[in-house]
mmCIF file of C-alpha atoms in Angstrom:
data_model
loop_
_atom_site.group_PDB
_atom_site.id
_atom_site.type_symbol
_atom_site.label_atom_id
_atom_site.label_comp_id
_atom_site.label_asym_id
_atom_site.label_seq_id
_atom_site.Cartn_x
_atom_site.Cartn_y
_atom_site.Cartn_z
ATOM 1 C CA GLN M 1 3.376 -1.422 18.090
ATOM 2 C CA GLN M 2 3.217 -2.124 14.386
ATOM 3 C CA GLN M 3 -0.062 -0.267 13.894
ATOM 4 C CA VAL M 4 -0.672 3.047 12.222
ATOM 5 C CA LYS M 5 -3.986 4.594 13.196
ATOM 6 C CA GLN M 6 -5.670 6.890 10.686
ATOM 7 C CA SER M 7 -8.624 9.211 11.032
ATOM 8 C CA PRO M 8 -11.181 10.131 9.954
ATOM 9 C CA GLN M 9 -12.497 7.154 8.050
ATOM 10 C CA SER M 10 -14.332 9.434 5.633
ATOM 11 C CA LEU M 11 -14.273 13.134 4.907
ATOM 12 C CA ILE M 12 -16.465 15.445 2.861
ATOM 13 C CA VAL M 13 -15.051 18.833 1.924
ATOM 14 C CA GLN M 14 -16.310 21.620 -0.265
ATOM 15 C CA LYS M 15 -14.293 22.609 -3.311
ATOM 16 C CA GLY M 16 -11.625 25.079 -2.281
ATOM 17 C CA GLY M 17 -11.588 23.909 1.318
ATOM 18 C CA ILE M 18 -8.820 22.269 3.319
ATOM 19 C CA SER M 19 -8.810 18.510 3.816
ATOM 20 C CA ILE M 20 -6.956 17.213 6.861
ATOM 21 C CA ILE M 21 -6.197 13.556 7.543
ATOM 22 C CA ASN M 22 -4.398 12.450 10.683
ATOM 23 C CA CYS M 23 -2.243 9.457 11.524
ATOM 24 C CA ALA M 24 -0.592 8.216 14.695
ATOM 25 C CA TYR M 25 1.973 5.518 15.303
ATOM 26 C CA GLU M 26 3.580 3.777 18.273
ATOM 27 C CA ASN M 27 6.793 2.260 16.970
ATOM 28 C CA THR M 28 9.568 4.833 17.407
ATOM 29 C CA ALA M 29 11.737 2.858 14.993
ATOM 30 C CA PHE M 30 9.573 4.066 12.092
ATOM 31 C CA ASP M 31 11.529 6.642 10.136
ATOM 32 C CA TYR M 32 9.769 6.959 6.810
ATOM 33 C CA PHE M 33 6.185 8.130 6.435
ATOM 34 C CA PRO M 34 4.615 8.139 2.971
ATOM 35 C CA TRP M 35 1.093 8.968 1.909
ATOM 36 C CA TYR M 36 -0.543 7.023 -0.890
ATOM 37 C CA GLN M 37 -3.541 8.058 -2.970
ATOM 38 C CA GLN M 38 -5.895 5.506 -4.459
ATOM 39 C CA PHE M 39 -8.589 6.205 -7.029
ATOM 40 C CA PRO M 40 -11.457 3.725 -7.472
ATOM 41 C CA GLY M 41 -10.400 0.691 -9.463
ATOM 42 C CA LYS M 42 -6.723 1.629 -9.358
ATOM 43 C CA GLY M 43 -3.737 0.707 -7.275
ATOM 44 C CA PRO M 44 -2.376 3.113 -4.659
ATOM 45 C CA ALA M 45 0.212 5.628 -5.841
ATOM 46 C CA LEU M 46 2.745 7.569 -3.801
ATOM 47 C CA LEU M 47 1.621 11.138 -3.170
ATOM 48 C CA ILE M 48 4.187 12.582 -0.797
ATOM 49 C CA ALA M 49 6.520 11.302 1.911
ATOM 50 C CA ILE M 50 8.430 12.663 4.909
ATOM 51 C CA ARG M 51 11.267 11.612 7.159
ATOM 52 C CA PRO M 52 11.331 12.591 10.849
ATOM 53 C CA ASP M 53 14.233 15.016 10.508
ATOM 54 C CA VAL M 54 11.820 17.659 9.195
ATOM 55 C CA SER M 55 8.527 18.858 10.635
ATOM 56 C CA GLU M 56 6.854 19.757 7.368
ATOM 57 C CA LYS M 57 7.050 18.926 3.699
ATOM 58 C CA LYS M 58 5.078 20.652 0.984
ATOM 59 C CA GLU M 59 4.493 19.618 -2.611
ATOM 60 C CA GLY M 60 2.039 21.817 -4.432
ATOM 61 C CA ARG M 61 -1.275 21.748 -2.605
ATOM 62 C CA PHE M 62 -0.229 18.781 -0.449
ATOM 63 C CA THR M 63 1.575 19.234 2.866
ATOM 64 C CA ILE M 64 2.674 16.701 5.462
ATOM 65 C CA SER M 65 3.032 17.958 9.018
ATOM 66 C CA PHE M 66 5.084 15.754 11.321
ATOM 67 C CA ASN M 67 5.202 15.821 15.122
ATOM 68 C CA LYS M 68 7.882 13.411 16.289
ATOM 69 C CA SER M 69 7.298 13.850 20.018
ATOM 70 C CA ALA M 70 3.584 13.163 19.633
ATOM 71 C CA LYS M 71 4.214 10.383 17.112
ATOM 72 C CA GLN M 72 1.665 11.911 14.792
ATOM 73 C CA PHE M 73 1.643 13.127 11.224
ATOM 74 C CA SER M 74 -1.021 14.583 9.016
ATOM 75 C CA LEU M 75 -1.809 15.335 5.404
ATOM 76 C CA HIS M 76 -3.246 18.711 4.482
ATOM 77 C CA ILE M 77 -4.778 19.258 1.060
ATOM 78 C CA MET M 78 -5.174 22.931 0.369
ATOM 79 C CA ASP M 79 -7.722 24.258 -2.119
ATOM 80 C CA SER M 80 -9.276 20.803 -2.384
ATOM 81 C CA GLN M 81 -10.624 19.924 -5.813
ATOM 82 C CA PRO M 82 -13.186 17.346 -6.972
ATOM 83 C CA GLY M 83 -10.299 15.544 -8.703
ATOM 84 C CA ASP M 84 -8.763 14.964 -5.263
ATOM 85 C CA SER M 85 -11.677 12.666 -4.389
ATOM 86 C CA ALA M 86 -9.967 9.380 -3.597
ATOM 87 C CA THR M 87 -8.904 7.180 -0.705
ATOM 88 C CA TYR M 88 -5.794 8.315 1.123
ATOM 89 C CA PHE M 89 -3.527 6.029 3.100
ATOM 90 C CA CYS M 90 -0.806 7.006 5.478
ATOM 91 C CA ALA M 91 1.945 4.485 6.020
ATOM 92 C CA ALA M 92 5.118 3.955 7.987
ATOM 93 C CA SER M 93 8.238 1.891 7.598
ATOM 94 C CA ILE M 94 11.748 1.484 8.909
ATOM 95 C CA GLU M 95 14.188 2.917 6.412
ATOM 96 C CA PHE M 96 17.519 2.069 7.989
ATOM 97 C CA GLY M 97 18.946 -0.699 10.060
ATOM 98 C CA SER M 98 18.725 -4.440 10.019
ATOM 99 C CA SER M 99 14.986 -4.229 10.610
ATOM 100 C CA ASN M 100 14.464 -2.703 7.190
ATOM 101 C CA THR M 101 12.596 -5.158 5.032
ATOM 102 C CA GLY M 102 10.798 -2.534 2.958
ATOM 103 C CA LYS M 103 7.628 -3.380 4.845
ATOM 104 C CA LEU M 104 5.027 -0.629 4.751
ATOM 105 C CA ILE M 105 2.446 -0.536 7.523
ATOM 106 C CA PHE M 106 -0.652 1.209 6.209
ATOM 107 C CA GLY M 107 -3.293 3.148 8.077
ATOM 108 C CA GLN M 108 -6.924 2.212 7.641
ATOM 109 C CA GLY M 109 -7.524 4.721 4.842
ATOM 110 C CA THR M 110 -9.638 7.860 4.521
ATOM 111 C CA THR M 111 -12.175 8.253 1.760
ATOM 112 C CA LEU M 112 -12.231 11.891 0.704
ATOM 113 C CA GLN M 113 -15.079 13.395 -1.263
ATOM 114 C CA VAL M 114 -14.687 16.938 -2.521
ATOM 115 C CA LYS M 115 -18.011 18.470 -3.473
ATOM 116 C CA PRO M 116 -18.112 20.927 -6.387
ATOM 117 C CA ASP Z 1 4.323 0.732 -21.226
ATOM 118 C CA THR Z 2 2.558 -0.597 -18.130
ATOM 119 C CA ALA Z 3 4.955 -0.529 -15.203
ATOM 120 C CA VAL Z 4 3.354 -3.195 -13.004
ATOM 121 C CA SER Z 5 0.775 -5.435 -14.612
ATOM 122 C CA GLN Z 6 -1.427 -8.127 -13.135
ATOM 123 C CA THR Z 7 -3.573 -10.808 -14.691
ATOM 124 C CA PRO Z 8 -6.386 -11.419 -14.456
ATOM 125 C CA LYS Z 9 -8.090 -8.200 -13.410
ATOM 126 C CA TYR Z 10 -11.166 -10.052 -12.204
ATOM 127 C CA LEU Z 11 -11.372 -13.595 -10.928
ATOM 128 C CA VAL Z 12 -14.619 -15.265 -9.882
ATOM 129 C CA THR Z 13 -14.386 -18.796 -8.618
ATOM 130 C CA GLN Z 14 -15.992 -21.283 -6.268
ATOM 131 C CA MET Z 15 -14.894 -22.344 -2.842
ATOM 132 C CA GLY Z 16 -12.347 -25.115 -2.877
ATOM 133 C CA ASN Z 17 -10.830 -24.218 -6.224
ATOM 134 C CA ASP Z 18 -7.174 -23.376 -6.822
ATOM 135 C CA LYS Z 19 -6.277 -20.197 -8.677
ATOM 136 C CA SER Z 20 -3.240 -18.142 -9.619
ATOM 137 C CA ILE Z 21 -2.631 -14.440 -10.109
ATOM 138 C CA LYS Z 22 0.324 -13.287 -12.169
ATOM 139 C CA CYS Z 23 2.354 -10.118 -11.778
ATOM 140 C CA GLU Z 24 5.048 -8.632 -13.975
ATOM 141 C CA GLN Z 25 7.044 -5.412 -13.646
ATOM 142 C CA ASN Z 26 9.109 -3.827 -16.403
ATOM 143 C CA LEU Z 27 10.789 -1.242 -14.187
ATOM 144 C CA GLY Z 28 13.918 -3.248 -13.516
ATOM 145 C CA HIS Z 29 13.126 -3.274 -9.800
ATOM 146 C CA ASP Z 30 14.692 -5.748 -7.395
ATOM 147 C CA THR Z 31 11.827 -6.039 -4.919
ATOM 148 C CA MET Z 32 8.228 -7.144 -5.413
ATOM 149 C CA TYR Z 33 5.294 -7.428 -3.036
ATOM 150 C CA TRP Z 34 1.828 -8.873 -2.693
ATOM 151 C CA TYR Z 35 -0.794 -6.953 -0.751
ATOM 152 C CA LYS Z 36 -4.364 -7.831 0.165
ATOM 153 C CA GLN Z 37 -7.010 -5.098 0.311
ATOM 154 C CA ASP Z 38 -10.158 -6.174 2.092
ATOM 155 C CA SER Z 39 -13.709 -4.913 1.700
ATOM 156 C CA LYS Z 40 -12.983 -2.061 4.125
ATOM 157 C CA LYS Z 41 -10.053 -1.026 1.915
ATOM 158 C CA PHE Z 42 -7.489 -2.029 4.511
ATOM 159 C CA LEU Z 43 -4.152 -2.770 2.822
ATOM 160 C CA LYS Z 44 -1.950 -5.434 4.341
ATOM 161 C CA ILE Z 45 1.293 -6.841 3.075
ATOM 162 C CA MET Z 46 1.392 -10.573 2.477
ATOM 163 C CA PHE Z 47 4.778 -11.314 0.919
ATOM 164 C CA SER Z 48 7.815 -9.629 -0.497
ATOM 165 C CA TYR Z 49 10.618 -10.941 -2.646
ATOM 166 C CA ASN Z 50 13.992 -9.420 -3.341
ATOM 167 C CA ASN Z 51 15.844 -10.815 -6.353
ATOM 168 C CA LYS Z 52 13.735 -13.978 -6.174
ATOM 169 C CA GLU Z 53 14.431 -14.414 -2.447
ATOM 170 C CA LEU Z 54 11.507 -14.436 -0.009
ATOM 171 C CA ILE Z 55 11.943 -11.576 2.458
ATOM 172 C CA ILE Z 56 8.563 -10.986 4.089
ATOM 173 C CA ASN Z 57 6.116 -13.752 4.834
ATOM 174 C CA GLU Z 58 3.356 -12.328 6.983
ATOM 175 C CA THR Z 59 0.903 -14.461 8.898
ATOM 176 C CA VAL Z 60 -0.779 -15.775 5.802
ATOM 177 C CA PRO Z 61 -2.427 -19.209 5.517
ATOM 178 C CA ASN Z 62 -0.133 -21.663 3.813
ATOM 179 C CA ARG Z 63 -2.808 -22.053 1.140
ATOM 180 C CA PHE Z 64 -1.171 -18.954 -0.314
ATOM 181 C CA SER Z 65 2.120 -19.645 -2.060
ATOM 182 C CA PRO Z 66 4.097 -16.982 -3.885
ATOM 183 C CA LYS Z 67 6.549 -17.874 -6.610
ATOM 184 C CA SER Z 68 9.141 -15.657 -8.222
ATOM 185 C CA PRO Z 69 10.622 -17.256 -11.349
ATOM 186 C CA ASP Z 70 12.760 -14.175 -11.939
ATOM 187 C CA LYS Z 71 12.988 -10.719 -10.439
ATOM 188 C CA ALA Z 72 10.484 -9.278 -12.917
ATOM 189 C CA HIS Z 73 7.724 -11.734 -12.020
ATOM 190 C CA LEU Z 74 5.931 -12.604 -8.814
ATOM 191 C CA ASN Z 75 2.962 -14.933 -8.960
ATOM 192 C CA LEU Z 76 0.500 -15.851 -6.255
ATOM 193 C CA HIS Z 77 -1.093 -19.268 -6.113
ATOM 194 C CA ILE Z 78 -4.016 -19.894 -3.803
ATOM 195 C CA ASN Z 79 -5.182 -23.394 -2.940
ATOM 196 C CA SER Z 80 -8.572 -24.436 -1.596
ATOM 197 C CA LEU Z 81 -10.114 -20.996 -1.890
ATOM 198 C CA GLU Z 82 -12.370 -19.813 0.927
ATOM 199 C CA LEU Z 83 -15.038 -17.118 1.077
ATOM 200 C CA GLY Z 84 -12.738 -14.992 3.249
ATOM 201 C CA ASP Z 85 -10.171 -14.870 0.471
ATOM 202 C CA SER Z 86 -12.432 -12.525 -1.476
ATOM 203 C CA ALA Z 87 -10.519 -9.267 -1.751
ATOM 204 C CA VAL Z 88 -8.478 -7.169 -4.121
ATOM 205 C CA TYR Z 89 -4.897 -8.368 -4.424
ATOM 206 C CA PHE Z 90 -2.241 -5.877 -5.407
ATOM 207 C CA CYS Z 91 1.216 -6.559 -6.667
ATOM 208 C CA ALA Z 92 3.821 -3.844 -6.159
ATOM 209 C CA SER Z 93 7.494 -3.306 -6.845
ATOM 210 C CA SER Z 94 10.244 -1.022 -5.605
ATOM 211 C CA PRO Z 95 13.783 -0.421 -6.822
ATOM 212 C CA TYR Z 96 15.620 -1.894 -3.843
ATOM 213 C CA LEU Z 97 14.917 -3.648 -0.567
ATOM 214 C CA ARG Z 98 16.976 -1.445 1.764
ATOM 215 C CA GLY Z 99 16.152 2.193 2.149
ATOM 216 C CA SER Z 100 12.777 3.671 1.436
ATOM 217 C CA TYR Z 101 11.628 3.869 -2.098
ATOM 218 C CA GLU Z 102 8.311 4.409 -3.738
ATOM 219 C CA GLN Z 103 6.348 1.247 -4.170
ATOM 220 C CA TYR Z 104 4.666 1.046 -7.559
ATOM 221 C CA PHE Z 105 1.366 -0.766 -7.406
ATOM 222 C CA GLY Z 106 -0.340 -2.745 -10.135
ATOM 223 C CA PRO Z 107 -4.015 -2.263 -10.982
ATOM 224 C CA GLY Z 108 -5.162 -5.054 -8.707
ATOM 225 C CA THR Z 109 -6.969 -8.353 -9.135
ATOM 226 C CA ARG Z 110 -10.455 -8.530 -7.683
ATOM 227 C CA LEU Z 111 -10.985 -12.066 -6.426
ATOM 228 C CA THR Z 112 -14.520 -13.155 -5.631
ATOM 229 C CA VAL Z 113 -15.047 -16.556 -4.060
ATOM 230 C CA THR Z 114 -18.636 -17.870 -4.160
#
């Protein structure tokens, strides 16, 4: 119930293409879903996040799509660039309520390579 | 200017040794975390502290002991190191415990146990 499943494990996309990474969760108490981006040798950094009261959030070339009934959410990177090559992690946590400990449950990660 | 810093960046040691990793944040945050990232890049929380109080203590061997001398520092001491402890350890901080806030990660400490 605490797991977040992420796919694919790795992804190769041509420059200018669309990168899509999918995540699924079981715990319906999760109400905050961030995506983190990690470059080699660096710590993860927050990219974009969504709460389940909206079905989509867009920031520049990055969009999260959220399907509450299916308990799935995905990251879309439009016009993918070589500089987007990194590992992407979806995550989930409980924002409100006594169960909130700030604990982030991460997906397994997706290594994205954008070819020039 | 570094927001979350960790020392050392690399740590190579032999099985059975005891080692410590230090973490400091200058963001004024209340909450700090330790994560372990294994060779498959899987990130898992180990501990969290809020204002020096232990909040999260995941199923971690008791050879791992966190210590928070003040809310800007969270250190990790590991006794009797084992091969399986080899990983990258990340410290992170966030403004508050309740609610959902960005977690700011440090650069990581790559621990190699031989």
